[in-house]
Structures are given as structure tokens and as C-alpha cells.
CSV table of C-alpha atoms in Angstrom, one decimal:
chain,number,residue,atom,x,y,z
A,1,UNK,CA,-65.8,40.5,-235.4
A,2,UNK,CA,-67.8,39.0,-232.1
A,3,UNK,CA,-71.1,41.0,-231.1
A,4,UNK,CA,-69.1,41.9,-228.5
A,5,UNK,CA,-66.3,43.4,-229.5
A,6,UNK,CA,-68.6,45.7,-231.7
A,7,UNK,CA,-70.4,46.1,-229.0
A,8,UNK,CA,-67.4,47.5,-227.1
A,9,UNK,CA,-66.0,49.1,-230.3
A,10,UNK,CA,-69.4,50.8,-230.4
A,11,UNK,CA,-68.9,52.1,-226.2
A,12,UNK,CA,-65.7,53.6,-226.6
A,13,UNK,CA,-66.6,55.3,-229.8
A,14,UNK,CA,-69.8,56.9,-227.9
A,15,UNK,CA,-67.4,57.6,-225.1
A,16,UNK,CA,-65.2,59.8,-227.3
A,17,UNK,CA,-67.9,62.0,-228.7
A,18,UNK,CA,-69.1,62.6,-225.3
A,19,UNK,CA,-66.0,63.6,-224.0
A,20,UNK,CA,-65.2,65.7,-227.2
A,21,UNK,CA,-68.3,67.4,-226.6
A,22,UNK,CA,-67.4,68.2,-223.3
A,23,UNK,CA,-64.4,69.5,-224.1
A,24,UNK,CA,-65.4,71.7,-226.8
A,25,UNK,CA,-67.8,72.8,-224.4
A,26,UNK,CA,-65.6,74.2,-221.6
A,27,UNK,CA,-62.2,74.0,-223.3
A,28,UNK,CA,-61.9,76.5,-225.5
A,29,UNK,CA,-63.0,79.5,-222.7
A,30,UNK,CA,-61.4,78.0,-219.4
A,31,UNK,CA,-58.4,77.9,-222.4
A,32,UNK,CA,-59.2,81.8,-223.0
A,33,UNK,CA,-58.9,82.2,-219.4
A,34,UNK,CA,-55.7,81.0,-218.5
A,35,UNK,CA,-53.9,82.4,-221.8
A,36,UNK,CA,-55.2,86.0,-219.8
A,37,UNK,CA,-53.8,84.5,-216.2
A,38,UNK,CA,-50.6,83.7,-217.5
A,39,UNK,CA,-50.1,87.1,-219.8
A,40,UNK,CA,-51.0,88.8,-217.0
A,41,UNK,CA,-48.8,86.6,-214.4
A,42,UNK,CA,-45.8,87.3,-216.2
A,43,UNK,CA,-45.9,90.4,-218.9
A,44,UNK,CA,-44.0,92.3,-216.5
A,45,UNK,CA,-40.4,90.6,-218.6
A,46,UNK,CA,-41.7,92.7,-221.3
A,47,UNK,CA,-42.7,95.4,-219.0
A,48,UNK,CA,-39.2,95.6,-217.7
A,49,UNK,CA,-37.3,96.7,-220.7
A,50,UNK,CA,-38.7,99.7,-220.4
A,51,UNK,CA,-40.0,100.3,-216.8
A,52,UNK,CA,-36.9,99.4,-214.8
A,53,UNK,CA,-34.8,102.5,-216.9
A,54,UNK,CA,-38.4,104.8,-216.6
A,55,UNK,CA,-38.4,104.1,-212.8
A,56,UNK,CA,-34.6,103.7,-212.0
A,57,UNK,CA,-35.4,100.5,-210.8
A,58,UNK,CA,-31.9,97.5,-210.5
A,59,UNK,CA,-32.4,94.4,-211.3
A,60,UNK,CA,-32.5,92.9,-208.1
A,61,UNK,CA,-35.4,95.0,-207.5
A,62,UNK,CA,-37.5,94.3,-210.5
A,63,UNK,CA,-36.8,90.3,-209.8
A,64,UNK,CA,-38.2,90.4,-206.3
A,65,UNK,CA,-41.3,92.4,-207.5
A,66,UNK,CA,-41.8,90.0,-209.8
A,67,UNK,CA,-42.1,87.5,-207.1
A,68,UNK,CA,-43.7,89.7,-205.1
A,69,UNK,CA,-47.4,88.0,-206.5
A,70,UNK,CA,-46.2,84.5,-205.4
A,71,UNK,CA,-45.9,85.8,-201.5
A,72,UNK,CA,-49.9,87.0,-202.0
A,73,UNK,CA,-50.4,84.0,-204.3
A,74,UNK,CA,-49.1,82.0,-201.6
A,75,UNK,CA,-50.9,83.4,-198.6
A,76,UNK,CA,-54.8,83.5,-200.2
A,77,UNK,CA,-54.2,79.8,-202.1
A,78,UNK,CA,-55.7,77.6,-199.5
A,79,UNK,CA,-58.6,79.8,-198.0
A,80,UNK,CA,-59.6,81.0,-202.0
A,81,UNK,CA,-60.0,77.6,-202.3
A,82,UNK,CA,-62.0,77.0,-199.1
A,83,UNK,CA,-64.0,80.0,-200.4
A,84,UNK,CA,-64.6,77.9,-203.5
A,85,UNK,CA,-65.7,75.0,-202.3
A,86,UNK,CA,-68.6,77.0,-200.5
A,87,UNK,CA,-69.4,79.2,-203.5
A,88,UNK,CA,-69.1,76.7,-206.4
A,89,UNK,CA,-66.2,77.0,-209.1
A,90,UNK,CA,-68.5,78.9,-211.2
A,91,UNK,CA,-68.8,82.2,-209.3
A,92,UNK,CA,-65.6,82.0,-208.0
A,93,UNK,CA,-63.2,81.8,-211.3
A,94,UNK,CA,-65.4,84.7,-212.5
A,95,UNK,CA,-65.0,86.5,-209.4
A,96,UNK,CA,-60.5,85.8,-209.6
A,97,UNK,CA,-60.4,86.6,-213.2
A,98,UNK,CA,-62.1,89.8,-213.1
A,99,UNK,CA,-60.3,90.6,-210.0
A,100,UNK,CA,-56.8,90.1,-211.0
A,101,UNK,CA,-58.0,91.9,-214.5
A,102,UNK,CA,-58.7,95.5,-212.9
A,103,UNK,CA,-55.3,95.0,-210.9
A,104,UNK,CA,-52.9,93.9,-213.4
A,105,UNK,CA,-54.1,97.5,-215.5
A,106,UNK,CA,-53.4,99.6,-212.4
A,107,UNK,CA,-49.7,98.4,-212.7
A,108,UNK,CA,-49.6,101.6,-215.0
A,109,UNK,CA,-49.7,103.6,-212.0
A,110,UNK,CA,-46.2,102.1,-210.5
A,111,UNK,CA,-44.2,105.1,-209.5
A,112,UNK,CA,-42.0,103.4,-207.0
A,113,UNK,CA,-40.5,100.0,-206.2
A,114,UNK,CA,-42.5,99.9,-202.9
A,115,UNK,CA,-45.6,100.6,-205.1
A,116,UNK,CA,-44.4,98.0,-207.5
A,117,UNK,CA,-44.0,95.4,-204.5
A,118,UNK,CA,-47.8,96.1,-203.5
A,119,UNK,CA,-49.1,96.0,-207.1
A,120,UNK,CA,-47.5,92.6,-207.4
A,121,UNK,CA,-48.7,91.5,-204.3
A,122,UNK,CA,-52.2,92.3,-204.5
A,123,UNK,CA,-52.1,90.9,-208.7
A,124,UNK,CA,-51.3,87.5,-206.6
A,125,UNK,CA,-53.8,87.1,-203.8
A,126,UNK,CA,-56.2,88.2,-206.3
A,127,UNK,CA,-55.1,85.6,-208.5
A,128,UNK,CA,-54.8,82.9,-205.8
A,129,UNK,CA,-56.9,80.0,-206.3
A,130,UNK,CA,-57.4,80.1,-209.9
A,131,UNK,CA,-55.8,76.9,-211.0
A,132,UNK,CA,-56.5,74.8,-208.5
A,133,UNK,CA,-60.0,75.5,-209.2
A,134,UNK,CA,-59.7,75.1,-212.5
A,135,UNK,CA,-58.3,71.2,-211.8
A,136,UNK,CA,-61.1,70.8,-209.2
A,137,UNK,CA,-63.4,71.9,-212.0
A,138,UNK,CA,-61.8,69.9,-214.3
A,139,UNK,CA,-62.3,66.8,-212.5
A,140,UNK,CA,-66.2,67.2,-212.5
A,141,UNK,CA,-66.5,66.7,-215.9
A,142,UNK,CA,-62.9,64.4,-216.8
A,143,UNK,CA,-63.1,61.1,-215.8
A,144,UNK,CA,-58.7,60.7,-214.8
A,145,UNK,CA,-58.4,58.3,-218.3
A,146,UNK,CA,-59.6,61.8,-220.0
A,147,UNK,CA,-58.3,64.5,-217.7
A,148,UNK,CA,-54.0,63.4,-218.5
A,149,UNK,CA,-55.6,65.8,-222.1
A,150,UNK,CA,-57.5,68.2,-220.7
A,151,UNK,CA,-55.7,69.1,-218.3
A,152,UNK,CA,-52.9,69.6,-221.6
A,153,UNK,CA,-55.2,71.6,-223.2
A,154,UNK,CA,-56.0,74.1,-220.2
A,155,UNK,CA,-52.2,74.5,-219.1
A,156,UNK,CA,-51.1,75.3,-223.0
A,157,UNK,CA,-52.3,78.8,-222.1
A,158,UNK,CA,-49.2,79.0,-220.8
A,159,UNK,CA,-46.9,78.6,-224.3
A,160,UNK,CA,-50.1,79.8,-225.9
A,161,UNK,CA,-49.5,82.8,-223.6
A,162,UNK,CA,-45.8,83.6,-224.8
A,163,UNK,CA,-47.2,83.4,-228.7
A,164,UNK,CA,-49.6,85.8,-228.7
A,165,UNK,CA,-48.4,87.7,-225.5
A,166,UNK,CA,-44.9,88.0,-226.9
A,167,UNK,CA,-45.8,90.0,-230.2
A,168,UNK,CA,-48.5,91.6,-228.5
A,169,UNK,CA,-46.6,93.2,-225.7
A,170,UNK,CA,-43.2,94.3,-228.0
A,171,UNK,CA,-45.9,95.9,-229.9
A,172,UNK,CA,-47.8,97.9,-227.7
A,173,UNK,CA,-44.5,98.7,-225.8
A,174,UNK,CA,-43.1,99.9,-229.5
A,175,UNK,CA,-45.9,101.3,-231.3
A,176,UNK,CA,-47.8,102.6,-228.2
A,177,UNK,CA,-44.8,104.5,-226.6
A,178,UNK,CA,-45.2,107.8,-225.6
A,179,UNK,CA,-49.5,108.0,-226.9
A,180,UNK,CA,-51.5,109.5,-224.3
A,181,UNK,CA,-48.4,111.0,-222.1
A,182,UNK,CA,-48.0,106.4,-221.3
A,183,UNK,CA,-44.6,104.7,-221.8
A,184,UNK,CA,-44.9,101.7,-224.0
A,185,UNK,CA,-44.6,99.3,-220.9
A,186,UNK,CA,-47.9,101.4,-218.9
A,187,UNK,CA,-50.2,101.1,-222.5
A,188,UNK,CA,-48.9,97.2,-222.2
A,189,UNK,CA,-50.5,96.9,-218.3
A,190,UNK,CA,-53.7,98.7,-219.5
A,191,UNK,CA,-54.5,96.7,-222.8
A,192,UNK,CA,-53.7,93.4,-221.9
A,193,UNK,CA,-55.7,94.2,-218.1
A,194,UNK,CA,-58.7,94.0,-219.9
A,195,UNK,CA,-59.4,90.7,-221.3
A,196,UNK,CA,-59.4,88.7,-218.0
A,197,UNK,CA,-62.2,91.4,-216.7
A,198,UNK,CA,-64.2,90.6,-220.1
A,199,UNK,CA,-63.8,86.7,-219.6
A,200,UNK,CA,-64.3,86.6,-215.3
A,201,UNK,CA,-68.0,88.3,-216.8
A,202,UNK,CA,-68.5,85.0,-219.9
A,203,UNK,CA,-67.8,82.5,-216.7
A,204,UNK,CA,-70.8,83.9,-215.2
A,205,UNK,CA,-72.5,83.0,-218.0
A,206,UNK,CA,-71.3,80.3,-219.6
A,207,UNK,CA,-69.6,77.4,-217.1
A,208,UNK,CA,-72.1,74.9,-215.3
A,209,UNK,CA,-71.4,74.3,-211.6
A,210,UNK,CA,-72.1,70.3,-212.0
A,211,UNK,CA,-72.9,67.8,-214.5
A,212,UNK,CA,-76.8,68.2,-213.1
A,213,UNK,CA,-76.5,71.9,-214.0
A,214,UNK,CA,-74.9,71.0,-218.4
A,215,UNK,CA,-78.8,71.5,-220.2
A,216,UNK,CA,-76.4,71.1,-222.9
A,217,UNK,CA,-76.1,67.3,-221.7
A,218,UNK,CA,-78.8,64.7,-221.9
A,219,UNK,CA,-80.2,62.8,-219.7
A,220,UNK,CA,-78.3,59.3,-220.8
A,221,UNK,CA,-74.6,62.2,-220.7
A,222,UNK,CA,-74.9,62.7,-217.2
A,223,UNK,CA,-75.3,59.5,-216.5
A,224,UNK,CA,-72.5,58.7,-217.9
A,225,UNK,CA,-69.7,61.1,-216.6
A,226,UNK,CA,-71.4,60.9,-213.5
A,227,UNK,CA,-70.7,56.9,-213.3
A,228,UNK,CA,-67.5,57.1,-214.5
A,229,UNK,CA,-66.0,59.5,-212.0
A,230,UNK,CA,-68.1,58.1,-209.2
A,231,UNK,CA,-65.9,54.8,-210.4
A,232,UNK,CA,-62.6,55.9,-210.5
A,233,UNK,CA,-63.1,57.7,-206.8
A,234,UNK,CA,-63.7,54.8,-205.3
A,235,UNK,CA,-60.4,53.5,-204.3
A,236,UNK,CA,-58.7,57.2,-204.0
A,237,UNK,CA,-57.3,56.9,-200.6
A,238,UNK,CA,-58.0,60.4,-199.8
A,239,UNK,CA,-61.4,62.2,-199.0
A,240,UNK,CA,-61.3,64.9,-196.4
A,241,UNK,CA,-59.7,68.2,-196.7
A,242,UNK,CA,-58.0,66.8,-193.5
A,243,UNK,CA,-56.0,64.0,-195.8
A,244,UNK,CA,-55.3,67.0,-198.4
A,245,UNK,CA,-53.5,68.9,-196.2
A,246,UNK,CA,-52.1,66.9,-194.1
A,247,UNK,CA,-50.9,63.2,-196.1
A,248,UNK,CA,-47.1,63.2,-196.6
A,249,UNK,CA,-47.8,61.8,-200.0
A,250,UNK,CA,-49.4,64.9,-201.1
A,251,UNK,CA,-46.5,66.7,-199.6
A,252,UNK,CA,-44.0,64.6,-201.4
A,253,UNK,CA,-46.1,65.5,-204.6
A,254,UNK,CA,-45.9,69.6,-203.5
A,255,UNK,CA,-42.5,69.5,-203.1
A,256,UNK,CA,-41.7,67.6,-206.6
A,257,UNK,CA,-43.6,70.2,-208.4
A,258,UNK,CA,-41.4,73.0,-206.0
A,259,UNK,CA,-38.9,72.1,-208.1
A,260,UNK,CA,-40.6,71.9,-212.0
A,261,UNK,CA,-42.2,75.6,-211.1
A,262,UNK,CA,-38.3,76.8,-210.0
A,263,UNK,CA,-37.4,76.4,-214.4
A,264,UNK,CA,-41.2,77.8,-215.4
A,265,UNK,CA,-41.1,80.6,-213.4
A,266,UNK,CA,-37.5,81.1,-214.3
A,267,UNK,CA,-38.0,81.1,-218.0
A,268,UNK,CA,-41.6,82.6,-217.9
A,269,UNK,CA,-40.2,85.8,-216.2
A,270,UNK,CA,-36.6,86.5,-217.7
A,271,UNK,CA,-37.2,84.9,-221.1
A,272,UNK,CA,-36.7,88.4,-223.0
A,273,UNK,CA,-34.4,89.6,-221.1
A,274,UNK,CA,-32.6,86.0,-222.0
A,275,UNK,CA,-32.7,87.0,-225.4
A,276,UNK,CA,-32.2,90.4,-224.9
A,277,UNK,CA,-29.2,89.5,-223.6
A,278,UNK,CA,-27.8,87.8,-226.6
A,279,UNK,CA,-27.7,90.4,-228.7
A,280,UNK,CA,-31.6,91.4,-229.6
A,281,UNK,CA,-32.5,95.4,-228.8
A,282,UNK,CA,-36.0,96.6,-230.4
A,283,UNK,CA,-38.4,95.1,-227.8
A,284,UNK,CA,-41.2,93.8,-230.9
A,285,UNK,CA,-38.2,91.4,-232.0
A,286,UNK,CA,-37.0,90.7,-228.9
A,287,UNK,CA,-41.7,90.0,-228.5
A,288,UNK,CA,-41.7,87.9,-231.4
A,289,UNK,CA,-39.0,85.9,-231.0
A,290,UNK,CA,-40.0,84.7,-227.8
A,291,UNK,CA,-43.2,83.1,-229.4
A,292,UNK,CA,-40.5,80.5,-231.2
A,293,UNK,CA,-39.7,78.7,-227.2
A,294,UNK,CA,-43.7,79.1,-226.6
A,295,UNK,CA,-44.8,77.9,-230.2
A,296,UNK,CA,-42.6,74.5,-229.4
A,297,UNK,CA,-43.8,74.0,-225.6
A,298,UNK,CA,-47.4,74.3,-227.1
A,299,UNK,CA,-46.9,71.6,-229.4
A,300,UNK,CA,-45.0,69.6,-227.0
A,301,UNK,CA,-47.7,69.7,-223.6
A,302,UNK,CA,-50.6,68.2,-226.7
A,303,UNK,CA,-48.2,65.5,-227.4
A,304,UNK,CA,-47.3,64.6,-224.6
A,305,UNK,CA,-50.5,64.8,-222.8
A,306,UNK,CA,-52.1,62.9,-225.4
A,307,UNK,CA,-49.4,60.2,-225.2
A,308,UNK,CA,-50.1,59.8,-221.3
A,309,UNK,CA,-54.1,59.3,-221.2
A,310,UNK,CA,-53.0,56.4,-224.3
A,311,UNK,CA,-50.2,54.9,-222.2
A,312,UNK,CA,-51.6,55.3,-219.2
A,313,UNK,CA,-48.1,56.3,-217.8
A,314,UNK,CA,-47.7,59.1,-216.0
A,315,UNK,CA,-44.1,59.3,-214.4
A,316,UNK,CA,-42.2,58.8,-217.4
A,317,UNK,CA,-44.1,61.8,-219.3
A,318,UNK,CA,-43.2,63.8,-216.0
A,319,UNK,CA,-39.7,63.8,-215.2
A,320,UNK,CA,-38.3,63.0,-218.9
A,321,UNK,CA,-39.8,66.8,-219.4
A,322,UNK,CA,-38.0,68.0,-217.0
A,323,UNK,CA,-35.1,66.6,-217.9
A,324,UNK,CA,-35.1,67.5,-221.5
A,325,UNK,CA,-35.8,70.8,-220.4
A,326,UNK,CA,-32.9,70.7,-217.8
A,327,UNK,CA,-30.4,69.7,-221.1
A,328,UNK,CA,-31.5,73.2,-222.8
A,329,UNK,CA,-30.9,75.4,-220.7
A,330,UNK,CA,-27.2,74.3,-219.7
A,331,UNK,CA,-26.9,74.5,-223.7
A,332,UNK,CA,-28.3,77.9,-223.7
A,333,UNK,CA,-26.0,78.9,-221.3
A,334,UNK,CA,-23.1,77.8,-223.0
A,335,UNK,CA,-24.6,79.5,-226.3
A,336,UNK,CA,-25.6,82.4,-224.4
A,337,UNK,CA,-23.8,85.5,-226.9
A,338,UNK,CA,-25.3,83.4,-230.3
A,339,UNK,CA,-28.4,84.2,-230.2
A,340,UNK,CA,-29.6,81.9,-233.2
A,341,UNK,CA,-28.1,78.4,-230.6
A,342,UNK,CA,-29.1,80.5,-227.5
A,343,UNK,CA,-33.0,80.9,-228.8
A,344,UNK,CA,-33.0,76.7,-230.0
A,345,UNK,CA,-31.5,76.1,-227.0
A,346,UNK,CA,-34.4,78.0,-224.8
A,347,UNK,CA,-37.1,76.4,-227.6
A,348,UNK,CA,-35.8,73.1,-226.8
A,349,UNK,CA,-35.8,73.8,-222.7
A,350,UNK,CA,-39.5,75.9,-222.4
A,351,UNK,CA,-41.0,72.8,-224.7
A,352,UNK,CA,-39.8,70.8,-221.6
A,353,UNK,CA,-40.1,72.8,-218.4
A,354,UNK,CA,-43.6,73.9,-219.8
A,355,UNK,CA,-44.5,70.2,-220.7
A,356,UNK,CA,-44.1,69.2,-216.9
A,357,UNK,CA,-46.8,71.2,-215.8
A,358,UNK,CA,-50.0,69.8,-216.5
A,359,UNK,CA,-48.2,65.9,-216.7
A,360,UNK,CA,-47.6,66.9,-212.6
A,361,UNK,CA,-51.5,68.4,-212.6
A,362,UNK,CA,-52.5,64.7,-213.5
A,363,UNK,CA,-50.8,63.3,-210.4
A,364,UNK,CA,-53.1,64.5,-207.2
A,365,UNK,CA,-56.4,64.0,-209.0
A,366,UNK,CA,-55.0,60.0,-209.1
A,367,UNK,CA,-55.2,59.9,-205.6
A,368,UNK,CA,-57.4,62.5,-204.1
A,369,UNK,CA,-61.8,63.5,-204.7
A,370,UNK,CA,-63.7,65.6,-203.5
A,371,UNK,CA,-62.8,67.8,-200.6
A,372,UNK,CA,-59.4,66.3,-200.3
A,373,UNK,CA,-58.8,67.5,-204.1
A,374,UNK,CA,-59.8,71.1,-203.7
A,375,UNK,CA,-57.4,71.0,-200.6
A,376,UNK,CA,-54.1,69.4,-201.6
A,377,UNK,CA,-54.6,71.4,-205.0
A,378,UNK,CA,-53.9,74.0,-203.0
A,379,UNK,CA,-51.2,72.6,-200.9
A,380,UNK,CA,-48.8,71.9,-204.1
A,381,UNK,CA,-49.9,74.8,-205.7
A,382,UNK,CA,-48.5,76.8,-202.7
A,383,UNK,CA,-45.6,74.9,-202.6
A,384,UNK,CA,-45.4,75.4,-206.2
A,385,UNK,CA,-45.7,79.1,-206.0
A,386,UNK,CA,-42.8,79.6,-202.8
A,387,UNK,CA,-40.7,78.8,-206.3
A,388,UNK,CA,-42.2,81.4,-208.1
A,389,UNK,CA,-40.4,83.6,-205.7
A,390,UNK,CA,-37.3,82.6,-205.9
A,391,UNK,CA,-36.6,82.1,-208.9
A,392,UNK,CA,-37.4,85.5,-210.3
A,393,UNK,CA,-35.3,86.4,-206.7
A,394,UNK,CA,-32.2,84.7,-207.5
A,395,UNK,CA,-31.8,85.2,-211.3
A,396,UNK,CA,-32.4,89.2,-210.1
A,397,UNK,CA,-29.8,88.6,-207.9
A,398,UNK,CA,-27.2,86.7,-209.8
A,399,UNK,CA,-27.9,89.6,-212.9
A,400,UNK,CA,-26.8,92.5,-210.1
A,401,UNK,CA,-23.9,90.4,-209.2
A,402,UNK,CA,-22.0,89.4,-212.0
A,403,UNK,CA,-23.3,91.3,-215.4
A,404,UNK,CA,-25.5,87.8,-216.1
A,405,UNK,CA,-28.3,85.4,-215.7
A,406,UNK,CA,-26.4,82.6,-216.5
A,407,UNK,CA,-25.6,80.9,-213.2
A,408,UNK,CA,-28.9,81.7,-211.9
A,409,UNK,CA,-29.7,79.6,-215.2
A,410,UNK,CA,-27.5,76.7,-214.2
A,411,UNK,CA,-29.6,76.5,-210.8
A,412,UNK,CA,-32.6,76.0,-212.5
A,413,UNK,CA,-31.5,73.4,-214.4
A,414,UNK,CA,-30.6,71.7,-211.3
A,415,UNK,CA,-34.0,72.3,-209.9
A,416,UNK,CA,-34.9,70.5,-212.7
A,417,UNK,CA,-32.9,67.5,-212.2
A,418,UNK,CA,-34.0,67.1,-208.7
A,419,UNK,CA,-37.9,67.3,-209.4
A,420,UNK,CA,-37.3,64.8,-212.0
A,421,UNK,CA,-36.0,62.4,-209.6
A,422,UNK,CA,-38.2,62.9,-206.9
A,423,UNK,CA,-41.4,61.6,-208.8
A,424,UNK,CA,-40.4,58.5,-208.8
A,425,UNK,CA,-41.2,58.3,-205.3
A,426,UNK,CA,-44.2,57.9,-205.8
A,427,UNK,CA,-45.5,54.4,-206.7
A,428,UNK,CA,-46.5,53.8,-210.2
A,429,UNK,CA,-49.5,52.2,-209.2
A,430,UNK,CA,-51.0,55.2,-207.8
A,431,UNK,CA,-50.4,57.2,-210.1
A,432,UNK,CA,-50.7,55.3,-213.4
A,433,UNK,CA,-54.5,55.6,-214.2
């Protein structure tokens, strides 16, 4: 082996060690934050198993209430990211967590459809800007060659919230039902809202706003990360906030994400009900079974994220999981009355659908930097969040109309296929980095 080859091997090893150090420093807390975020966003799917009967609400009211989260989210998403650029990601991420934790816990006081709508709207407003703020934060610390794995680890909070939250929600609703005069679903909102407040406080203490502020890095390590991030930003075409808001490439990516999130939130909000409709009645059993699809999704997200970084290929690593997710949804509909087959199909579907999220979030940073990144990520997440309103409402309306979610689930599979096709509108040379 030549001296040059030895030097390259040593440099590569040092780079891996450095980014592993960064990963272990910031990712555990960010991952915990997203587990809390997604749990508080979708635990209403478990509350539905009891609260609809307790409050006399219809399936359509539930679907609209679940979707109202995204009305607040979309309205405040871009302003939230503009404020984040002013006050810094650490303070803004911490503020978001504390606010939404309090509002999520207050959902226990729901007594009517209008109150349910209002609290879901406020929860969305409180959480607005969270994902773009985190993705922007990851751009500070990781160049594109490392970002697929970093994004996958952060967004693994989605399936992990299901693995943890499903059994936890089911247990809380079963074990605490009637304690201190509160229903099980009320206890669930209270207990699951408090961790976000604690995590928000930890963000103020643990996170650094910039590379320069990181006392846990040496000067050489700071220079290396800074050089890697600066080097990759030189050839990015979009740099200003105006670029991030108005460029057509941002909007193409945003509408691509819309179709993926149709599938994501359809599964997230309705998975407990779909499992219940297959013949499982006990809330704890439903919670335990929902952990199976989310476990499969967690493993798939990490493996695909690593493969995407290793091969520097982004489009097929996004489109193929979407197609797999669509196929899984179709099979779950065909065998909707067979719990074993339906659950296996939903595991395949969840693995594909949830993998789309981190793989999508590798694409915008490939063409955006600086203020354009903050604005473009907010635009993409806002457009995607519109699907978060449409998808649960659609399934609720279809179930009230037909007595089954099957037709709505088939619509979600079509949305995933459209999203997979739209991925290829973006040229490979722009995103395969």
C-alpha cells in the first residue's frame, strides 16, 4: 500500500470517528425529542378507542380533529422558521417542545367536538417548525455524505414512538381507566405530554447553536466539520430565503412530499383502528400489536439510510420504499379481516412509508443552503402537512360512509405511487451527493 493510500485510509477513519462523536453527542437527545413529538401528535389514534364513545363523537369528527393539528401547523410553519433563524435553533427547539407538551397534556380536558378541534389546532401551532428546525440543525453539523444516516436516525423517532407509545398508550388506557375520576384516554394525554416539557428544558442545556460554541470539540475537529459543510455548500444553487420560498424546484419537492405524507399520516392516525377492526378489541393488545409494524419500520429506515449514503443515490432509495408501502396497503385491504395477514401487510406498508420520510429530507438540503434551507424546508413541511389534514379526515369520512377504512386506504396507496413517480422529476445530478 502506498503512502498516499495509507494517508487516505487514515483520513477516512478519522472522519468516521469525528462524525460518530458528533452523532453520539447530539442525536440521542434529538431522537428522544422526536419520539416525544410524534407520540404527542398521533396518540389521539389510541385515545379514539375510548374517547369517541365517552364524548359521543363520530368517526368524521375524529378525523377532522386529528387533521386540525395540521391546520395550525401549516399556518405557523414558515413564521416559526423565520423566528428560529433569529433566536437560534437551540432556544427555538426547546420552546417548541415545552409549549406542545403542555398543550398535549391539556387535551385531557376535552368535552366536546369544538374543544377537541381547538386543542388539536393549538397543538399544531405549538409544534410548527420543529422538523425543519431539526433538519436545519443537522445541516450545521453534517455534510451531505453523512446526512442520510443522521436524518434516518432522527426520524427513526417516528417508528420508535410507535414501538414505545403503542404498548404504553394501551397500558395507560387499560390500567388507569377510572383512577382519580379520569378516563384511561385522559391519563394517556397527561402522562405522555409531560416528557416533551422535560426534553425542552434539556435542549436549552445540552444543544449548541453552532460549531464554534461546541466546547466538546477540539479546534481541529471544528475546522474539519466547518470545511466539510462549507465545501458542499459552494455549488448549491439556492441560498436566499426568497429562493427557498419561490423556486419551482422547492415546490416540486414539496408536492412530492405531500403524496408521501398522505400515506404516513393515514397509517399513523388509523393503525390502531385498522388493527381493532381486524378483530382485536382490548386496548393493550392493540397497543402491543401496533409495535410490530413500527419495529419493522425502524430497522428498514436505518438500513436504507445507510445504503443511501454509501451509494450516494437518493431517488431510488425514496421511490422504492414508497412503492413497497403502497403494495403493503393494498394487501392489508384485501385481507382486512385476517389479523395475521393484515398485520404482516401493515408491517411491510409501514416499513416502506416511514422510510420515505428521512429519505425525502435528504433531498432539499442537496440544493439548499443558509436561509434558503430554513425557508425551503418550512415550505416542504407545510405542503406535506396539508396531507396530514386531508388523510385522517378522508379515512374518517369513508369509514362513516361505508363502515370500513378500506376504500380510504386504497386512496393512500395511489398517493404513494404518485409520489414515487414524482421523485424522478428532480434530476439525479442535483441530489445524488
